[in-house]
């Protein structure tokens, strides 16, 4: 079953720990599109040597999701309940100021508000 942000917002805290980052990202993207945001999300790919890389040029740690609507921009780093932010991700979020957001499943209600 695909989760959406409204469903995630109703889950008990113990259940939030089971949500995978990819499923959480999908829920954010679906809600954003439903609210009229343009979306950019770069998916990682497995290289021949078995390592995972996200093909893009730029500095490491770029946020997972970029949303744009009517002159507004939000750049979201999505993490699981227990996921860690890397040094590079923290640098991006700091540099982005109010446009950079770190969201976890427990923030689903706040995300719904921010995307309206």
XYZ file of N, CA and C in Angstrom:
348
model
N 0.842 -1.184 0.000
C 0.000 0.000 0.000
C 0.887 1.247 0.000
N 0.583 2.162 -0.913
C 1.321 3.423 -0.970
C 0.856 4.336 0.153
N 1.821 4.916 0.844
C 1.501 5.862 1.905
C 1.402 7.267 1.343
N 0.496 8.061 1.907
C 0.487 9.485 1.586
C 0.740 10.257 2.874
N 0.999 11.547 2.751
C 1.357 12.330 3.942
C 0.241 12.378 4.978
N -1.007 12.418 4.538
C -2.118 12.429 5.503
C -2.128 11.136 6.317
N -1.849 10.006 5.662
C -1.783 8.729 6.375
C -0.605 8.720 7.347
N 0.537 9.197 6.886
C 1.733 9.223 7.734
C 1.492 10.087 8.963
N 0.793 11.199 8.782
C 0.522 12.119 9.897
C -0.303 11.464 10.997
N -1.045 10.412 10.666
C -1.905 9.740 11.646
C -1.250 8.535 12.321
N -0.079 8.141 11.858
C 0.562 6.944 12.398
C 1.128 7.165 13.786
N 1.085 6.144 14.640
C 1.760 6.234 15.932
C 3.271 6.309 15.711
N 3.958 6.913 16.643
C 5.402 7.143 16.518
C 6.177 5.844 16.240
N 5.793 4.764 16.854
C 6.500 3.493 16.642
C 6.418 3.062 15.180
N 5.293 3.318 14.522
C 5.138 2.932 13.124
C 5.936 3.837 12.182
N 6.199 5.060 12.610
C 6.966 5.982 11.772
C 8.377 5.473 11.519
N 8.895 4.693 12.458
C 10.261 4.162 12.325
C 10.387 3.156 11.186
N 9.263 2.620 10.724
C 9.294 1.605 9.666
C 9.205 2.189 8.256
N 8.995 3.487 8.158
C 8.840 4.107 6.840
C 10.208 4.278 6.181
N 10.325 3.768 4.975
C 11.567 3.890 4.218
C 11.689 5.295 3.632
N 12.926 5.753 3.469
C 13.145 7.100 2.931
C 12.520 7.246 1.539
N 12.662 6.246 0.691
C 12.103 6.328 -0.665
C 10.574 6.469 -0.624
N 9.915 5.747 0.276
C 8.458 5.855 0.400
C 8.054 7.226 0.930
N 8.827 7.749 1.860
C 8.568 9.082 2.411
C 8.746 10.140 1.328
N 9.813 10.021 0.553
C 10.034 10.961 -0.556
C 8.874 10.905 -1.546
N 8.432 9.692 -1.888
C 7.306 9.541 -2.814
C 6.052 10.222 -2.285
N 5.806 10.119 -0.986
C 4.628 10.751 -0.385
C 4.738 12.278 -0.456
N 5.922 12.810 -0.193
C 6.130 14.264 -0.277
C 5.913 14.729 -1.716
N 6.506 14.022 -2.667
C 6.400 14.402 -4.075
C 4.951 14.349 -4.554
N 4.220 13.304 -4.194
C 2.817 13.183 -4.602
C 1.990 14.343 -4.049
N 2.189 14.679 -2.791
C 1.445 15.795 -2.186
C 1.824 17.112 -2.850
N 3.119 17.307 -3.090
C 3.577 18.552 -3.715
C 2.945 18.720 -5.102
N 2.963 17.668 -5.887
C 2.356 17.743 -7.226
C 0.863 18.038 -7.123
N 0.205 17.417 -6.158
C -1.218 17.658 -5.954
C -1.524 19.085 -5.547
N -0.552 19.761 -4.956
C -0.719 21.153 -4.532
C -0.161 22.139 -5.563
N 0.236 21.633 -6.736
C 0.666 22.519 -7.815
C 2.138 22.900 -7.836
N 2.969 22.202 -7.068
C 4.406 22.466 -7.073
C 5.067 21.738 -8.243
N 6.083 22.360 -8.829
C 6.963 21.674 -9.768
C 7.991 20.937 -8.924
N 8.406 19.753 -9.378
C 9.246 18.878 -8.566
C 10.500 18.459 -9.330
N 11.636 18.464 -8.628
C 12.864 17.856 -9.135
C 13.394 16.922 -8.056
N 13.685 15.692 -8.467
C 14.224 14.694 -7.550
C 15.160 13.806 -8.356
N 16.374 13.645 -7.880
C 17.373 12.859 -8.587
C 17.536 11.523 -7.883
N 17.269 10.443 -8.604
C 17.344 9.112 -8.012
C 18.748 8.536 -8.163
N 19.240 7.882 -7.131
C 20.560 7.249 -7.237
C 20.516 6.037 -8.168
N 21.678 5.727 -8.714
C 21.811 4.575 -9.598
C 23.001 3.740 -9.148
N 22.898 2.437 -9.340
C 23.994 1.539 -8.970
C 25.015 1.514 -10.106
N 26.270 1.741 -9.752
C 27.360 1.744 -10.719
C 27.822 0.303 -10.959
N 28.658 0.103 -11.991
C 29.150 -1.234 -12.313
C 29.934 -1.845 -11.157
N 30.583 -0.994 -10.358
C 31.379 -1.514 -9.241
C 30.527 -1.787 -7.999
N 29.203 -1.597 -8.114
C 28.302 -1.891 -7.009
C 27.977 -0.708 -6.116
N 28.716 0.379 -6.250
C 28.435 1.570 -5.436
C 27.224 2.319 -5.986
N 26.546 3.042 -5.101
C 25.413 3.869 -5.495
C 25.883 5.299 -5.669
N 25.449 5.942 -6.746
C 25.781 7.337 -7.026
C 24.540 8.036 -7.580
N 24.442 9.319 -7.317
C 23.388 10.126 -7.912
C 24.024 10.962 -9.008
N 23.671 10.695 -10.276
C 24.313 11.416 -11.366
C 23.860 12.868 -11.438
N 24.743 13.761 -11.047
C 24.518 15.207 -11.138
C 25.864 15.886 -10.966
N 25.970 17.096 -11.461
C 27.179 17.885 -11.239
C 26.862 18.885 -10.144
N 27.803 19.082 -9.272
C 27.589 20.030 -8.194
C 28.207 19.524 -6.905
N 27.979 20.270 -5.862
C 28.528 19.912 -4.559
C 27.743 18.764 -3.938
N 28.457 17.933 -3.207
C 27.830 16.797 -2.518
C 26.826 17.300 -1.488
N 25.821 16.465 -1.218
C 24.854 16.781 -0.181
C 23.641 17.560 -0.646
N 23.504 17.780 -1.958
C 22.358 18.527 -2.482
C 21.061 17.895 -1.973
N 20.099 18.710 -1.548
C 18.856 18.163 -0.987
C 18.129 17.202 -1.930
N 17.376 16.291 -1.339
C 16.680 15.233 -2.069
C 15.626 15.752 -3.039
N 14.876 16.755 -2.616
C 13.715 17.214 -3.390
C 13.755 18.732 -3.502
N 13.581 19.224 -4.737
C 13.458 20.658 -4.974
C 12.039 20.920 -5.450
N 11.355 21.853 -4.795
C 9.980 22.210 -5.143
C 9.917 23.691 -5.488
N 9.184 24.017 -6.554
C 9.030 25.410 -6.983
C 7.567 25.643 -7.343
N 7.033 26.784 -6.868
C 5.654 27.159 -7.210
C 5.506 28.665 -7.039
N 5.107 29.334 -8.095
C 4.751 30.763 -8.050
C 5.776 31.615 -7.296
N 7.042 31.466 -7.652
C 8.084 32.266 -7.023
C 8.559 31.759 -5.673
N 8.021 30.642 -5.229
C 8.454 30.021 -3.971
C 9.359 28.847 -4.290
N 10.306 28.586 -3.406
C 11.155 27.409 -3.553
C 11.339 26.755 -2.193
N 11.272 25.449 -2.178
C 11.573 24.654 -0.989
C 12.549 23.565 -1.414
N 13.584 23.387 -0.632
C 14.552 22.338 -0.908
C 14.581 21.435 0.309
N 14.172 20.202 0.107
C 13.894 19.288 1.209
C 14.912 18.156 1.264
N 15.467 17.970 2.444
C 16.262 16.781 2.746
C 15.336 15.856 3.527
N 14.989 14.735 2.942
C 14.081 13.778 3.581
C 14.900 12.685 4.257
N 14.571 12.407 5.491
C 15.261 11.360 6.249
C 14.238 10.478 6.942
N 14.631 9.262 7.223
C 13.805 8.386 8.046
C 13.848 8.933 9.475
N 13.079 8.316 10.345
C 13.077 8.751 11.747
C 14.454 8.645 12.382
N 15.251 7.700 11.938
C 16.557 7.480 12.551
C 17.722 7.831 11.619
N 17.424 8.368 10.429
C 18.471 8.683 9.458
C 19.332 9.862 9.883
N 20.587 9.805 9.515
C 21.545 10.866 9.871
C 21.762 11.813 8.699
N 21.969 13.065 9.020
C 22.304 14.087 8.028
C 23.824 14.130 7.913
N 24.322 14.089 6.688
C 25.771 14.175 6.499
C 26.245 15.615 6.687
N 27.536 15.759 6.836
C 28.128 17.099 6.965
C 27.758 17.957 5.750
N 27.855 17.362 4.555
C 27.559 18.106 3.332
C 26.075 18.489 3.247
N 25.194 17.603 3.673
C 23.758 17.923 3.685
C 23.475 19.061 4.656
N 24.111 19.029 5.811
C 23.938 20.103 6.801
C 24.433 21.436 6.245
N 25.524 21.410 5.493
C 26.036 22.641 4.886
C 25.036 23.220 3.887
N 24.447 22.366 3.067
C 23.433 22.826 2.120
C 22.248 23.444 2.863
N 21.739 22.739 3.867
C 20.578 23.240 4.598
C 20.875 24.573 5.264
N 22.069 24.704 5.804
C 22.469 25.963 6.429
C 22.542 27.078 5.389
N 23.158 26.793 4.242
C 23.309 27.800 3.193
C 21.958 28.221 2.604
N 20.992 27.307 2.591
C 19.677 27.602 2.026
C 18.800 28.437 2.953
N 19.164 28.530 4.213
C 18.378 29.321 5.159
C 16.935 28.839 5.214
N 15.964 29.753 5.112
C 14.558 29.366 5.254
C 14.017 28.521 4.102
N 14.783 28.377 3.031
C 14.331 27.594 1.883
C 14.726 26.125 1.985
N 15.624 25.806 2.898
C 16.053 24.435 3.103
C 15.331 23.824 4.284
N 14.832 22.613 4.118
C 14.074 21.946 5.177
C 14.573 20.526 5.369
N 14.707 20.126 6.609
C 14.958 18.735 6.969
C 13.641 18.183 7.482
N 13.116 17.181 6.793
C 11.847 16.596 7.185
C 12.002 15.108 7.441
N 11.321 14.657 8.472
C 11.214 13.242 8.827
C 9.726 12.897 8.848
N 9.380 11.605 8.833
C 7.960 11.243 8.853
C 7.167 11.919 9.979
N 7.771 12.143 11.129
C 7.052 12.795 12.242
C 6.638 14.232 11.904
N 7.199 14.795 10.814
C 6.897 16.161 10.397
C 5.778 16.220 9.364
N 5.070 15.134 9.143
C 4.080 15.064 8.060
C 3.039 16.180 8.150
N 2.545 16.497 9.336
C 1.544 17.578 9.469
C 2.137 18.917 9.041
N 3.368 19.178 9.446
C 4.055 20.425 9.068
C 4.269 20.480 7.561
N 4.632 19.358 6.960
C 4.828 19.315 5.508
C 3.524 19.638 4.793
N 2.428 19.036 5.239
C 1.130 19.326 4.637
C 0.803 20.816 4.706
N 1.107 21.445 5.825
C 0.883 22.897 5.966
C 1.767 23.693 5.024
N 3.045 23.325 4.971
C 3.996 24.067 4.142
C 3.693 23.972 2.648
N 3.078 22.863 2.230
C 2.814 22.675 0.810
C 1.505 23.285 0.341
N 0.677 23.763 1.257
C -0.610 24.380 0.879
C -0.382 25.693 0.171
